PDB file of C-alpha atoms and ligand atoms in Angstrom:
ATOM      1  CA  UNK A   1       0.000   0.000   0.000  1.00 41.00           C
ATOM      2  CA  UNK A   2       1.119   3.541  -0.644  1.00 48.00           C
ATOM      3  CA  UNK A   3      -0.279   4.480   2.727  1.00 53.00           C
ATOM      4  CA  UNK A   4       1.485   3.932   5.996  1.00 50.00           C
ATOM      5  CA  UNK A   5       1.331   5.127   9.584  1.00 51.00           C
ATOM      6  CA  UNK A   6      -2.246   5.363  10.792  1.00 49.00           C
ATOM      7  CA  UNK A   7      -3.391   4.339   7.311  1.00 45.00           C
ATOM      8  CA  UNK A   8      -1.576   0.986   7.582  1.00 62.00           C
ATOM      9  CA  UNK A   9      -4.943  -0.701   7.786  1.00 81.00           C
ATOM     10  CA  UNK A  10      -7.528  -1.928   5.358  1.00 93.00           C
ATOM     11  CA  UNK A  11      -9.846   0.827   6.398  1.00 96.00           C
ATOM     12  CA  UNK A  12      -9.895   4.554   6.083  1.00 97.00           C
ATOM     13  CA  UNK A  13     -11.673   6.360   8.886  1.00 97.00           C
ATOM     14  CA  UNK A  14     -13.699   9.440   8.077  1.00 98.00           C
ATOM     15  CA  UNK A  15     -14.576  11.742  10.961  1.00 98.00           C
ATOM     16  CA  UNK A  16     -17.692  13.872  10.699  1.00 98.00           C
ATOM     17  CA  UNK A  17     -20.626  15.358  12.571  1.00 97.00           C
ATOM     18  CA  UNK A  18     -23.731  13.818  11.041  1.00 96.00           C
ATOM     19  CA  UNK A  19     -26.066  16.671  11.891  1.00 94.00           C
ATOM     20  CA  UNK A  20     -25.285  18.912   8.956  1.00 95.00           C
ATOM     21  CA  UNK A  21     -27.655  18.114   6.088  1.00 95.00           C
ATOM     22  CA  UNK A  22     -27.218  17.744   3.134  1.00 97.00           C
ATOM     23  CA  UNK A  23     -23.489  17.217   3.705  1.00 98.00           C
ATOM     24  CA  UNK A  24     -23.843  14.585   6.439  1.00 97.00           C
ATOM     25  CA  UNK A  25     -26.905  13.423   8.287  1.00 96.00           C
ATOM     26  CA  UNK A  26     -28.551  10.307   9.602  1.00 96.00           C
ATOM     27  CA  UNK A  27     -30.719   8.619   6.971  1.00 95.00           C
ATOM     28  CA  UNK A  28     -30.467   5.961   4.296  1.00 87.00           C
ATOM     29  CA  UNK A  29     -32.706   2.952   3.721  1.00 87.00           C
ATOM     30  CA  UNK A  30     -32.774   1.857   7.365  1.00 90.00           C
ATOM     31  CA  UNK A  31     -32.844   5.426   8.633  1.00 90.00           C
ATOM     32  CA  UNK A  32     -29.751   5.159  10.797  1.00 93.00           C
ATOM     33  CA  UNK A  33     -26.777   5.335   8.465  1.00 96.00           C
ATOM     34  CA  UNK A  34     -24.567   8.382   8.034  1.00 97.00           C
ATOM     35  CA  UNK A  35     -25.285   9.634   4.505  1.00 98.00           C
ATOM     36  CA  UNK A  36     -24.863  12.819   2.478  1.00 98.00           C
ATOM     37  CA  UNK A  37     -22.786  14.707  -0.065  1.00 98.00           C
ATOM     38  CA  UNK A  38     -19.584  14.444   1.992  1.00 98.00           C
ATOM     39  CA  UNK A  39     -20.112  10.710   2.519  1.00 98.00           C
ATOM     40  CA  UNK A  40     -20.258  10.196  -1.255  1.00 98.00           C
ATOM     41  CA  UNK A  41     -16.958  12.030  -1.623  1.00 98.00           C
ATOM     42  CA  UNK A  42     -15.431  10.027   1.225  1.00 98.00           C
ATOM     43  CA  UNK A  43     -16.524   6.770  -0.424  1.00 98.00           C
ATOM     44  CA  UNK A  44     -14.751   7.798  -3.621  1.00 98.00           C
ATOM     45  CA  UNK A  45     -11.606   8.644  -1.641  1.00 98.00           C
ATOM     46  CA  UNK A  46     -11.640   5.252   0.110  1.00 97.00           C
ATOM     47  CA  UNK A  47     -12.167   3.498  -3.193  1.00 97.00           C
ATOM     48  CA  UNK A  48      -9.246   5.363  -4.746  1.00 97.00           C
ATOM     49  CA  UNK A  49      -7.073   4.430  -1.753  1.00 96.00           C
ATOM     50  CA  UNK A  50      -8.205   0.788  -1.994  1.00 96.00           C
ATOM     51  CA  UNK A  51      -9.636   0.845   1.541  1.00 96.00           C
ATOM     52  CA  UNK A  52     -12.939   0.234   3.259  1.00 97.00           C
ATOM     53  CA  UNK A  53     -14.578   3.388   4.567  1.00 97.00           C
ATOM     54  CA  UNK A  54     -15.512   3.580   8.237  1.00 97.00           C
ATOM     55  CA  UNK A  55     -17.382   6.603   9.579  1.00 98.00           C
ATOM     56  CA  UNK A  56     -16.867   8.048  13.046  1.00 98.00           C
ATOM     57  CA  UNK A  57     -19.684  10.411  14.007  1.00 97.00           C
ATOM     58  CA  UNK A  58     -18.605  12.914  16.663  1.00 97.00           C
ATOM     59  CA  UNK A  59     -19.028  16.507  17.787  1.00 96.00           C
ATOM     60  CA  UNK A  60     -17.901  19.014  15.171  1.00 96.00           C
ATOM     61  CA  UNK A  61     -15.704  20.723  17.727  1.00 95.00           C
ATOM     62  CA  UNK A  62     -13.778  17.454  18.401  1.00 96.00           C
ATOM     63  CA  UNK A  63     -12.857  16.629  14.808  1.00 98.00           C
ATOM     64  CA  UNK A  64      -9.445  18.249  14.580  1.00 98.00           C
ATOM     65  CA  UNK A  65      -8.370  16.859  17.949  1.00 97.00           C
ATOM     66  CA  UNK A  66      -9.479  13.371  16.838  1.00 97.00           C
ATOM     67  CA  UNK A  67      -7.488  13.825  13.661  1.00 97.00           C
ATOM     68  CA  UNK A  68      -4.324  14.802  15.486  1.00 96.00           C
ATOM     69  CA  UNK A  69      -4.811  11.889  17.922  1.00 97.00           C
ATOM     70  CA  UNK A  70      -4.994   9.439  14.946  1.00 95.00           C
ATOM     71  CA  UNK A  71      -8.562   8.462  15.835  1.00 96.00           C
ATOM     72  CA  UNK A  72      -9.660   9.357  12.316  1.00 97.00           C
ATOM     73  CA  UNK A  73      -7.739   9.562   9.033  1.00 97.00           C
ATOM     74  CA  UNK A  74      -9.532  12.555   7.584  1.00 98.00           C
ATOM     75  CA  UNK A  75     -12.268  14.963   8.600  1.00 98.00           C
ATOM     76  CA  UNK A  76     -14.974  15.818   6.100  1.00 98.00           C
ATOM     77  CA  UNK A  77     -17.774  17.794   7.674  1.00 98.00           C
ATOM     78  CA  UNK A  78     -18.665  20.817   5.578  1.00 98.00           C
ATOM     79  CA  UNK A  79     -15.588  22.258   7.243  1.00 98.00           C
ATOM     80  CA  UNK A  80     -14.501  25.705   6.150  1.00 98.00           C
ATOM     81  CA  UNK A  81     -10.804  26.169   5.430  1.00 98.00           C
ATOM     82  CA  UNK A  82      -9.661  28.867   7.883  1.00 98.00           C
ATOM     83  CA  UNK A  83      -6.242  30.281   8.824  1.00 97.00           C
ATOM     84  CA  UNK A  84      -6.850  29.236  12.420  1.00 97.00           C
ATOM     85  CA  UNK A  85      -7.509  25.588  11.470  1.00 98.00           C
ATOM     86  CA  UNK A  86      -4.601  25.617   8.997  1.00 97.00           C
ATOM     87  CA  UNK A  87      -2.343  26.080  12.034  1.00 97.00           C
ATOM     88  CA  UNK A  88      -3.147  22.592  13.301  1.00 96.00           C
ATOM     89  CA  UNK A  89      -4.056  20.527  10.215  1.00 97.00           C
ATOM     90  CA  UNK A  90      -3.662  20.472   6.440  1.00 97.00           C
ATOM     91  CA  UNK A  91      -6.577  20.909   4.046  1.00 98.00           C
ATOM     92  CA  UNK A  92      -7.365  19.473   0.632  1.00 98.00           C
ATOM     93  CA  UNK A  93      -8.174  21.682  -2.323  1.00 98.00           C
ATOM     94  CA  UNK A  94     -11.494  23.454  -1.723  1.00 98.00           C
ATOM     95  CA  UNK A  95     -14.443  21.306  -2.804  1.00 98.00           C
ATOM     96  CA  UNK A  96     -17.472  23.491  -2.103  1.00 98.00           C
ATOM     97  CA  UNK A  97     -18.202  27.218  -1.872  1.00 98.00           C
ATOM     98  CA  UNK A  98     -20.543  28.147   0.964  1.00 97.00           C
ATOM     99  CA  UNK A  99     -21.632  31.163   2.948  1.00 97.00           C
ATOM    100  CA  UNK A 100     -23.279  31.816   6.299  1.00 97.00           C
ATOM    101  CA  UNK A 101     -27.015  32.403   6.602  1.00 97.00           C
ATOM    102  CA  UNK A 102     -29.075  33.958   9.363  1.00 98.00           C
ATOM    103  CA  UNK A 103     -32.282  32.181  10.357  1.00 98.00           C
ATOM    104  CA  UNK A 104     -35.064  34.020  12.192  1.00 98.00           C
ATOM    105  CA  UNK A 105     -38.683  33.464  13.202  1.00 98.00           C
ATOM    106  CA  UNK A 106     -41.050  34.767  10.512  1.00 96.00           C
ATOM    107  CA  UNK A 107     -43.430  36.160  13.114  1.00 95.00           C
ATOM    108  CA  UNK A 108     -40.875  38.394  14.841  1.00 91.00           C
ATOM    109  CA  UNK A 109     -37.863  39.008  12.687  1.00 92.00           C
ATOM    110  CA  UNK A 110     -35.724  41.831  14.079  1.00 89.00           C
ATOM    111  CA  UNK A 111     -32.988  41.528  11.439  1.00 95.00           C
ATOM    112  CA  UNK A 112     -32.731  42.949   7.951  1.00 94.00           C
ATOM    113  CA  UNK A 113     -29.115  44.193   7.824  1.00 96.00           C
ATOM    114  CA  UNK A 114     -25.833  42.993   9.337  1.00 95.00           C
ATOM    115  CA  UNK A 115     -25.934  45.941  11.776  1.00 96.00           C
ATOM    116  CA  UNK A 116     -29.187  44.591  13.160  1.00 97.00           C
ATOM    117  CA  UNK A 117     -27.195  41.629  14.515  1.00 97.00           C
ATOM    118  CA  UNK A 118     -25.401  43.928  16.960  1.00 97.00           C
ATOM    119  CA  UNK A 119     -26.185  42.939  20.524  1.00 95.00           C
ATOM    120  CA  UNK A 120     -28.750  40.318  19.499  1.00 97.00           C
ATOM    121  CA  UNK A 121     -29.077  36.907  21.118  1.00 98.00           C
ATOM    122  CA  UNK A 122     -27.782  34.363  18.636  1.00 98.00           C
ATOM    123  CA  UNK A 123     -27.625  30.561  18.658  1.00 98.00           C
ATOM    124  CA  UNK A 124     -24.855  28.747  16.763  1.00 98.00           C
ATOM    125  CA  UNK A 125     -23.030  25.450  16.464  1.00 96.00           C
ATOM    126  CA  UNK A 126     -20.035  25.338  18.776  1.00 95.00           C
ATOM    127  CA  UNK A 127     -16.666  25.970  17.132  1.00 96.00           C
ATOM    128  CA  UNK A 128     -18.023  26.813  13.696  1.00 97.00           C
ATOM    129  CA  UNK A 129     -17.419  29.783  11.447  1.00 98.00           C
ATOM    130  CA  UNK A 130     -21.010  30.791  12.231  1.00 98.00           C
ATOM    131  CA  UNK A 131     -19.922  30.922  15.891  1.00 97.00           C
ATOM    132  CA  UNK A 132     -17.036  33.231  14.890  1.00 97.00           C
ATOM    133  CA  UNK A 133     -19.337  35.552  12.936  1.00 97.00           C
ATOM    134  CA  UNK A 134     -21.740  35.778  15.885  1.00 98.00           C
ATOM    135  CA  UNK A 135     -18.799  36.959  18.027  1.00 97.00           C
ATOM    136  CA  UNK A 136     -18.191  39.847  15.623  1.00 96.00           C
ATOM    137  CA  UNK A 137     -21.654  41.237  16.349  1.00 96.00           C
ATOM    138  CA  UNK A 138     -22.573  40.344  19.888  1.00 96.00           C
ATOM    139  CA  UNK A 139     -21.060  39.602  23.315  1.00 96.00           C
ATOM    140  CA  UNK A 140     -20.212  36.024  24.272  1.00 96.00           C
ATOM    141  CA  UNK A 141     -22.930  36.225  26.911  1.00 97.00           C
ATOM    142  CA  UNK A 142     -25.493  36.650  24.103  1.00 98.00           C
ATOM    143  CA  UNK A 143     -24.276  33.622  22.170  1.00 98.00           C
ATOM    144  CA  UNK A 144     -25.688  30.177  22.881  1.00 98.00           C
ATOM    145  CA  UNK A 145     -23.504  27.482  21.294  1.00 97.00           C
ATOM    146  CA  UNK A 146     -24.781  23.935  20.769  1.00 96.00           C
ATOM    147  CA  UNK A 147     -23.154  20.783  19.477  1.00 92.00           C
ATOM    148  CA  UNK A 148     -25.694  20.458  16.692  1.00 92.00           C
ATOM    149  CA  UNK A 149     -27.550  22.836  14.428  1.00 93.00           C
ATOM    150  CA  UNK A 150     -30.776  21.076  15.377  1.00 93.00           C
ATOM    151  CA  UNK A 151     -30.435  22.179  19.018  1.00 96.00           C
ATOM    152  CA  UNK A 152     -29.585  25.712  17.909  1.00 97.00           C
ATOM    153  CA  UNK A 153     -32.749  25.726  15.768  1.00 96.00           C
ATOM    154  CA  UNK A 154     -34.877  24.578  18.725  1.00 97.00           C
ATOM    155  CA  UNK A 155     -33.517  27.474  20.784  1.00 98.00           C
ATOM    156  CA  UNK A 156     -34.675  29.873  18.054  1.00 98.00           C
ATOM    157  CA  UNK A 157     -38.084  28.201  17.692  1.00 97.00           C
ATOM    158  CA  UNK A 158     -38.537  28.389  21.448  1.00 96.00           C
ATOM    159  CA  UNK A 159     -37.991  32.136  21.371  1.00 97.00           C
ATOM    160  CA  UNK A 160     -34.821  32.042  23.493  1.00 97.00           C
ATOM    161  CA  UNK A 161     -32.679  33.773  20.837  1.00 98.00           C
ATOM    162  CA  UNK A 162     -33.334  36.328  18.096  1.00 97.00           C
ATOM    163  CA  UNK A 163     -31.433  34.546  15.348  1.00 98.00           C
ATOM    164  CA  UNK A 164     -29.375  31.513  14.476  1.00 98.00           C
ATOM    165  CA  UNK A 165     -26.304  31.509  12.218  1.00 98.00           C
ATOM    166  CA  UNK A 166     -25.330  28.444  10.201  1.00 97.00           C
ATOM    167  CA  UNK A 167     -24.080  27.589   6.708  1.00 97.00           C
ATOM    168  CA  UNK A 168     -26.544  28.282   3.910  1.00 96.00           C
ATOM    169  CA  UNK A 169     -27.269  24.705   2.766  1.00 96.00           C
ATOM    170  CA  UNK A 170     -28.153  23.307   6.206  1.00 96.00           C
ATOM    171  CA  UNK A 171     -30.058  26.570   6.828  1.00 97.00           C
ATOM    172  CA  UNK A 172     -32.233  25.903   3.777  1.00 96.00           C
ATOM    173  CA  UNK A 173     -32.701  22.350   4.944  1.00 94.00           C
ATOM    174  CA  UNK A 174     -33.869  23.526   8.377  1.00 94.00           C
ATOM    175  CA  UNK A 175     -36.336  26.103   7.066  1.00 96.00           C
ATOM    176  CA  UNK A 176     -37.897  23.541   4.691  1.00 95.00           C
ATOM    177  CA  UNK A 177     -38.795  21.556   7.785  1.00 94.00           C
ATOM    178  CA  UNK A 178     -39.855  24.520   9.921  1.00 96.00           C
ATOM    179  CA  UNK A 179     -42.440  26.757   8.256  1.00 96.00           C
ATOM    180  CA  UNK A 180     -42.265  29.214  11.185  1.00 97.00           C
ATOM    181  CA  UNK A 181     -38.667  30.106  10.250  1.00 98.00           C
ATOM    182  CA  UNK A 182     -37.045  32.005   7.379  1.00 97.00           C
ATOM    183  CA  UNK A 183     -33.589  32.945   6.099  1.00 97.00           C
ATOM    184  CA  UNK A 184     -32.306  36.524   5.931  1.00 95.00           C
ATOM    185  CA  UNK A 185     -29.573  36.773   3.296  1.00 88.00           C
ATOM    186  CA  UNK A 186     -26.941  39.193   4.561  1.00 93.00           C
ATOM    187  CA  UNK A 187     -24.188  38.672   2.029  1.00 90.00           C
ATOM    188  CA  UNK A 188     -21.437  37.197   4.192  1.00 96.00           C
ATOM    189  CA  UNK A 189     -18.088  36.343   2.589  1.00 96.00           C
ATOM    190  CA  UNK A 190     -17.748  33.101   0.665  1.00 98.00           C
ATOM    191  CA  UNK A 191     -16.231  30.189   2.595  1.00 98.00           C
ATOM    192  CA  UNK A 192     -14.581  27.149   1.067  1.00 98.00           C
ATOM    193  CA  UNK A 193     -14.992  23.645   2.440  1.00 98.00           C
ATOM    194  CA  UNK A 194     -11.930  21.435   2.611  1.00 98.00           C
ATOM    195  CA  UNK A 195     -11.079  17.939   3.814  1.00 98.00           C
ATOM    196  CA  UNK A 196      -8.687  17.996   6.763  1.00 98.00           C
ATOM    197  CA  UNK A 197      -5.798  15.597   7.364  1.00 97.00           C
ATOM    198  CA  UNK A 198      -3.102  15.463  10.021  1.00 97.00           C
ATOM    199  CA  UNK A 199       0.142  17.208   9.141  1.00 96.00           C
ATOM    200  CA  UNK A 200       3.116  15.013   8.270  1.00 94.00           C
ATOM    201  CA  UNK A 201       2.663  11.512   6.884  1.00 89.00           C
ATOM    202  CA  UNK A 202      -1.090  11.778   6.213  1.00 87.00           C
ATOM    203  CA  UNK A 203      -0.554  15.054   4.493  1.00 89.00           C
ATOM    204  CA  UNK A 204       2.194  13.583   2.323  1.00 92.00           C
ATOM    205  CA  UNK A 205       0.427  10.324   1.492  1.00 94.00           C
ATOM    206  CA  UNK A 206      -3.326  10.663   1.906  1.00 96.00           C
ATOM    207  CA  UNK A 207      -3.777  14.281   0.811  1.00 97.00           C
ATOM    208  CA  UNK A 208      -2.599  13.675  -2.795  1.00 97.00           C
ATOM    209  CA  UNK A 209      -5.094  10.793  -3.065  1.00 97.00           C
ATOM    210  CA  UNK A 210      -7.856  13.057  -1.743  1.00 98.00           C
ATOM    211  CA  UNK A 211      -7.016  15.869  -4.163  1.00 98.00           C
ATOM    212  CA  UNK A 212      -6.740  13.448  -7.066  1.00 98.00           C
ATOM    213  CA  UNK A 213     -10.166  12.000  -6.197  1.00 98.00           C
ATOM    214  CA  UNK A 214     -11.722  15.485  -6.077  1.00 98.00           C
ATOM    215  CA  UNK A 215     -10.240  16.271  -9.501  1.00 98.00           C
ATOM    216  CA  UNK A 216     -11.565  13.026 -10.970  1.00 98.00           C
ATOM    217  CA  UNK A 217     -15.055  13.488  -9.508  1.00 98.00           C
ATOM    218  CA  UNK A 218     -15.200  16.939 -11.100  1.00 98.00           C
ATOM    219  CA  UNK A 219     -13.780  15.797 -14.438  1.00 98.00           C
ATOM    220  CA  UNK A 220     -16.047  12.760 -14.859  1.00 97.00           C
ATOM    221  CA  UNK A 221     -19.307  14.530 -13.980  1.00 98.00           C
ATOM    222  CA  UNK A 222     -19.875  12.734 -10.669  1.00 98.00           C
ATOM    223  CA  UNK A 223     -19.393  15.927  -8.678  1.00 98.00           C
ATOM    224  CA  UNK A 224     -22.161  17.756 -10.597  1.00 98.00           C
ATOM    225  CA  UNK A 225     -24.434  14.746 -10.294  1.00 98.00           C
ATOM    226  CA  UNK A 226     -23.934  14.749  -6.523  1.00 98.00           C
ATOM    227  CA  UNK A 227     -24.629  18.492  -6.401  1.00 97.00           C
ATOM    228  CA  UNK A 228     -27.963  18.098  -8.150  1.00 97.00           C
ATOM    229  CA  UNK A 229     -28.818  15.097  -6.002  1.00 97.00           C
ATOM    230  CA  UNK A 230     -28.053  16.676  -2.634  1.00 96.00           C
ATOM    231  CA  UNK A 231     -28.328  20.493  -2.957  1.00 94.00           C
ATOM    232  CA  UNK A 232     -31.883  21.744  -3.106  1.00 80.00           C
TER     233      UNK A 232
HETATM  234  N1  LIG B   1     -18.642  25.406   7.688  1.00 75.22           N
HETATM  235  C1  LIG B   1     -18.765  25.622   9.088  1.00 75.22           C
HETATM  236  C2  LIG B   1     -17.429  25.516   9.754  1.00 75.22           C
HETATM  237  O1  LIG B   1     -16.515  25.001   9.190  1.00 75.22           O
HETATM  238  C3  LIG B   1     -19.750  24.672   9.765  1.00 75.22           C
HETATM  239  C4  LIG B   1     -19.404  23.221   9.610  1.00 75.22           C
HETATM  240  C5  LIG B   1     -20.307  22.280  10.411  1.00 75.22           C
HETATM  241  O2  LIG B   1     -21.002  22.708  11.310  1.00 75.22           O
HETATM  242  N2  LIG B   1     -20.287  21.025  10.110  1.00 75.22           N
HETATM  243  O3  LIG B   1     -17.237  25.933  10.841  1.00 75.22           O
END
């Protein structure tokens, strides 16, 4: 095998947080598998590496620690490539352009511009870029951070916060299921999702396989097919 170190196994372990539809969520035929856009990409990576894919579902905020502790081989979780994260791990080429969205209750929506976020109570997912954006507008004491977007949505539905910030695709997914909520588009900067690997051996050996897989998926039309299948 071209892979060694923690990849000296027949399996490749993907770390994710399966509460981020349509990228990763619990579903499938039996209703309890981890499925989604990222899972399809991970399957292609495992196939290219000649390994069986195993999925470890964990808190989003634990992924990079798990990676550096060799508990997982790569993290794919709709994870935005940021300078801060680049300090502790290496990222693949970007594979998806995203942005942050603000979700509010239709009945009492206090937000129509970014300035309106100042001082508001905001729910987020812990350790996400949405969490970072919330900090730009409001004090920590006004931010309620949850391990999953679902919990952050419940906080908003229950009237405990004024808004919730999360990536646009999961935001659209949440409002489709909650007719009392809506998205306010506030034109945040684009973010680029990347697949994270541990620095060193993984970066030297697994990262080229990951980048090669991404290139092939784009070139052979699979990537576009997955987009139309998963992004609504
Ligand atoms: N893209 C966001 C981030 O990287 C959210 C990812 C997630 O919650 N799975 O922080």
